[in-house]
Coordinates of C-alpha atoms in Angstrom, one line a residue:
S24 CA 74.2 98.4 85.3
L25 CA 71.0 97.3 86.8
G26 CA 68.9 96.2 84.0
N27 CA 65.6 98.5 83.2
D28 CA 64.7 99.1 86.9
W29 CA 68.0 100.3 87.6
I30 CA 66.2 103.8 88.4
S31 CA 63.5 102.8 90.7
T32 CA 66.0 101.2 92.7
A33 CA 68.3 104.3 93.9
S34 CA 67.1 107.3 96.2
R35 CA 68.7 109.2 93.6
P36 CA 67.5 108.4 90.1
Q37 CA 70.3 109.9 88.5
D38 CA 73.2 108.1 90.7
P39 CA 72.2 104.2 91.2
C40 CA 74.6 101.8 92.5
L41 CA 76.1 98.7 90.9
S42 CA 74.0 95.8 90.5
E43 CA 75.7 92.4 91.5
N44 CA 75.7 91.2 87.9
G45 CA 77.7 94.6 87.3
K46 CA 80.2 94.3 89.8
I47 CA 81.2 90.6 88.6
Q48 CA 80.9 92.2 84.8
I49 CA 83.7 94.9 86.4
S50 CA 86.0 92.2 87.9
N51 CA 86.2 90.5 84.7
Q52 CA 87.5 93.9 82.8
A53 CA 90.2 94.8 85.6
I54 CA 92.1 91.2 84.9
L55 CA 91.6 92.0 81.7
L56 CA 92.9 95.5 82.0
Q57 CA 95.4 94.1 84.4
G58 CA 97.0 92.0 81.8
K59 CA 96.9 94.2 79.0
L60 CA 98.6 96.1 81.4
E61 CA 101.4 93.8 81.6
E62 CA 101.8 92.9 78.5
L63 CA 102.5 96.9 77.4
G64 CA 104.6 97.2 80.5
L65 CA 102.7 99.7 82.0
N66 CA 102.0 100.8 85.5
L67 CA 98.8 102.2 86.6
S68 CA 99.3 105.1 89.2
S69 CA 95.9 106.6 89.8
I70 CA 92.6 106.3 88.9
Y71 CA 90.3 109.1 88.1
S72 CA 86.4 108.6 88.8
S73 CA 83.4 109.9 87.7
P74 CA 81.5 111.5 91.4
T75 CA 78.6 109.0 91.0
I76 CA 78.3 106.1 93.0
R77 CA 78.6 103.3 89.9
C78 CA 81.6 105.1 88.8
A79 CA 83.1 105.1 92.2
Q80 CA 82.5 101.3 92.9
T81 CA 83.5 100.6 89.1
S82 CA 86.9 102.4 90.2
D83 CA 87.3 100.6 93.3
L84 CA 86.7 96.9 91.7
Y85 CA 89.8 98.0 89.3
A86 CA 91.9 99.2 91.6
N87 CA 91.7 96.2 93.6
V88 CA 92.8 94.0 90.3
T89 CA 95.9 96.5 89.8
N90 CA 96.9 97.5 93.0
V91 CA 96.0 101.0 93.5
N92 CA 95.7 102.7 96.0
S93 CA 94.1 106.1 95.2
I94 CA 91.0 107.2 93.7
K95 CA 91.0 110.7 92.6
I96 CA 87.3 111.5 91.9
E97 CA 87.1 114.4 89.1
V98 CA 83.8 116.5 88.7
G99 CA 85.2 117.1 84.9
L100 CA 84.4 113.2 84.4
V101 CA 80.9 113.0 85.5
E102 CA 77.9 112.6 83.0
E103 CA 76.9 114.9 80.6
A104 CA 73.6 117.2 82.4
K105 CA 71.0 115.9 79.8
S106 CA 71.3 112.3 80.9
F107 CA 70.9 112.7 84.5
R108 CA 67.2 110.7 83.7
G109 CA 64.0 112.2 84.1
R110 CA 64.6 112.7 79.9
E111 CA 60.8 110.5 79.8
E112 CA 57.9 111.2 81.2
F113 CA 58.0 107.6 82.7
E114 CA 61.2 108.6 84.7
P115 CA 61.8 110.6 88.0
R116 CA 63.5 113.6 87.8
P117 CA 66.5 113.9 88.9
N118 CA 67.1 114.2 93.2
W119 CA 68.9 117.6 93.7
N120 CA 69.7 116.7 97.4
P121 CA 72.6 116.7 96.3
L122 CA 72.8 116.3 92.4
V123 CA 75.9 115.2 92.6
L124 CA 78.2 113.1 95.8
D125 CA 81.1 114.9 96.8
K126 CA 84.2 112.6 97.9
K127 CA 83.4 112.7 101.5
D128 CA 80.1 111.0 100.4
L129 CA 81.7 109.0 97.8
Y130 CA 84.3 107.3 100.8
K131 CA 82.0 105.1 102.1
Y132 CA 82.0 103.5 98.5
S133 CA 85.1 103.2 98.7
N134 CA 87.8 103.9 100.9
K135 CA 90.5 104.2 98.0
V136 CA 89.1 107.5 97.6
D137 CA 91.8 110.5 97.5
M138 CA 90.4 112.7 100.5
N139 CA 92.8 115.3 99.5
Y140 CA 92.5 114.9 95.8
E141 CA 90.9 118.7 94.4
T142 CA 89.6 118.1 90.9
M143 CA 90.7 119.7 88.1
V144 CA 87.6 120.7 86.6
N145 CA 84.6 121.9 88.4
I146 CA 80.9 122.0 87.1
S147 CA 78.0 124.1 88.2
W148 CA 74.7 123.2 87.3
V149 CA 70.9 125.2 87.4
K150 CA 67.4 124.1 87.4
S151 CA 66.0 124.7 84.0
D152 CA 62.4 124.5 82.8
T153 CA 64.0 124.4 79.2
A154 CA 65.9 121.0 79.7
R155 CA 63.6 118.0 79.9
N156 CA 65.2 116.7 83.1
N157 CA 65.3 120.3 84.3
V158 CA 69.3 119.8 85.1
Q159 CA 71.3 122.7 83.2
E160 CA 75.2 122.4 83.2
I161 CA 76.7 125.8 82.9
H162 CA 79.5 126.6 80.3
Q163 CA 82.9 126.8 81.7
K164 CA 83.5 129.5 80.4
D165 CA 80.7 131.4 78.5
I166 CA 77.6 131.2 80.6
T167 CA 75.6 132.5 77.4
I168 CA 76.1 129.4 75.4
S169 CA 73.8 126.6 77.0
D170 CA 73.6 123.7 74.2
P171 CA 74.0 120.8 76.5
I172 CA 76.5 118.5 73.9
H173 CA 78.8 122.1 73.1
V174 CA 78.9 122.8 77.2
S175 CA 79.7 119.0 77.6
E176 CA 82.7 118.7 75.0
F177 CA 83.8 122.0 76.0
R178 CA 84.1 120.6 79.5
I179 CA 85.9 117.3 77.7
H180 CA 88.4 119.6 76.4
E181 CA 89.3 122.0 79.2
L182 CA 89.7 118.4 81.3
I183 CA 91.9 116.9 78.4
F184 CA 94.5 120.1 78.8
K185 CA 94.7 119.5 82.0
I186 CA 95.1 116.1 82.0
E187 CA 97.9 116.4 79.4
K188 CA 99.8 119.0 82.3
L189 CA 99.5 116.0 84.4
L190 CA 100.7 113.5 82.2
D191 CA 104.0 115.3 81.8
T192 CA 104.5 114.8 85.9
L193 CA 104.1 110.6 85.7
E194 CA 107.3 108.4 85.8
E195 CA 108.2 106.7 82.9
N196 CA 106.0 103.8 82.0
S197 CA 103.4 104.7 84.2
T198 CA 99.4 105.3 83.1
I199 CA 96.6 106.4 84.7
L200 CA 92.5 105.5 84.1
L201 CA 89.5 107.5 83.6
V202 CA 86.1 105.9 84.7
S203 CA 83.2 108.0 83.2
H204 CA 80.3 107.6 81.5
G205 CA 78.9 106.9 77.7
A206 CA 78.6 110.7 76.7
P207 CA 81.8 112.1 78.0
V208 CA 84.1 108.6 77.3
K209 CA 82.6 109.5 73.5
Y210 CA 83.4 113.2 73.7
I211 CA 87.2 112.5 75.3
T212 CA 88.0 109.7 72.8
T213 CA 86.6 111.6 69.8
A214 CA 89.1 114.5 70.8
L215 CA 92.0 112.2 71.6
N216 CA 91.0 110.6 68.1
N217 CA 91.8 113.9 66.3
G218 CA 87.6 114.8 65.7
V219 CA 86.9 111.0 64.3
L220 CA 84.8 108.8 66.6
Y221 CA 86.3 106.1 68.1
G222 CA 84.6 103.2 67.3
K223 CA 81.5 101.5 69.6
A224 CA 81.8 101.3 73.0
L225 CA 80.3 98.4 75.2
T226 CA 78.8 98.9 78.5
G227 CA 82.3 98.3 80.7
S228 CA 85.1 98.5 77.8
F229 CA 87.7 100.5 77.7
T230 CA 90.2 101.6 75.3
G231 CA 93.8 103.5 75.7
F232 CA 96.0 106.0 74.4
A233 CA 99.4 106.8 74.5
Y234 CA 100.8 110.3 75.2
D235 CA 103.4 111.9 73.7
E236 CA 104.5 115.7 74.3
H237 CA 106.9 115.8 71.8
E238 CA 104.7 115.6 69.0
N239 CA 102.8 118.5 67.7
E240 CA 99.1 118.8 68.4
K241 CA 97.3 116.5 65.9
N242 CA 99.7 113.6 66.8
R243 CA 99.9 114.1 70.1
W244 CA 97.8 111.1 71.2
K245 CA 97.6 107.8 69.5
P246 CA 95.3 104.9 70.2
I247 CA 97.0 101.8 72.0
F248 CA 94.2 99.2 70.8
D249 CA 92.5 98.6 67.3
E250 CA 89.1 98.4 69.0
W251 CA 87.5 98.7 72.4
Q252 CA 88.2 95.8 74.8
H253 CA 85.9 93.6 76.4
S254 CA 85.7 90.5 78.5
E255 CA 83.5 87.5 76.9
Y256 CA 81.2 88.2 80.4
K257 CA 78.2 89.8 78.8
G258 CA 75.9 89.4 82.5
A259 CA 72.6 88.5 82.6
E260 CA 69.9 90.1 80.5
C261 CA 67.7 92.9 81.7
P262 CA 64.4 92.0 83.1
K263 CA 60.9 92.6 80.9

């Protein structure tokens, strides 16, 4: 993150870049992740990234350390609409030109972006006077549902279903990395953890789940770690 001024430094307030401090933090996390992968005997085959600049940059730093050549921009991993900034009076409203960048635009932030990848879950947004930041995500199946939490959770469940099909095609001892935001990560890990909130994630931390297609739906996913993994590097304090 860029600290308290991360919004004012971005031309599109909902989509700032990583700061130099953030890059150091993620680089340390990437080294930690690579070590954990080696301990587990796993090979990282692909990285799936939210279509935000900071996630593309984060994915690029992870890819450099883990020797991954492909970053797939997955729209289904994007931040929930109500967190697109502009929720408070002092925050600028999101810039709709565009609201979310496409993979062609994100390629400038990482030349590992896979230009041939087609997102598993697509999202539509509309301007809404009822949303505090004027951004409303459209429900994947029922446009009459507008509750932002319900909409985001349903989208994440759709994504998990498609990820499970993807994992069935991976080679043995291969895995993938999802790079996303606070709320989607919370929804994903809670869903994989049988509806129970999985610990408290720190900024830039990661965790892992093992998938067994032969288990019943309730026991198909199991946590690999007892807690979220994060490096000792905490970074500089946010400016006052």
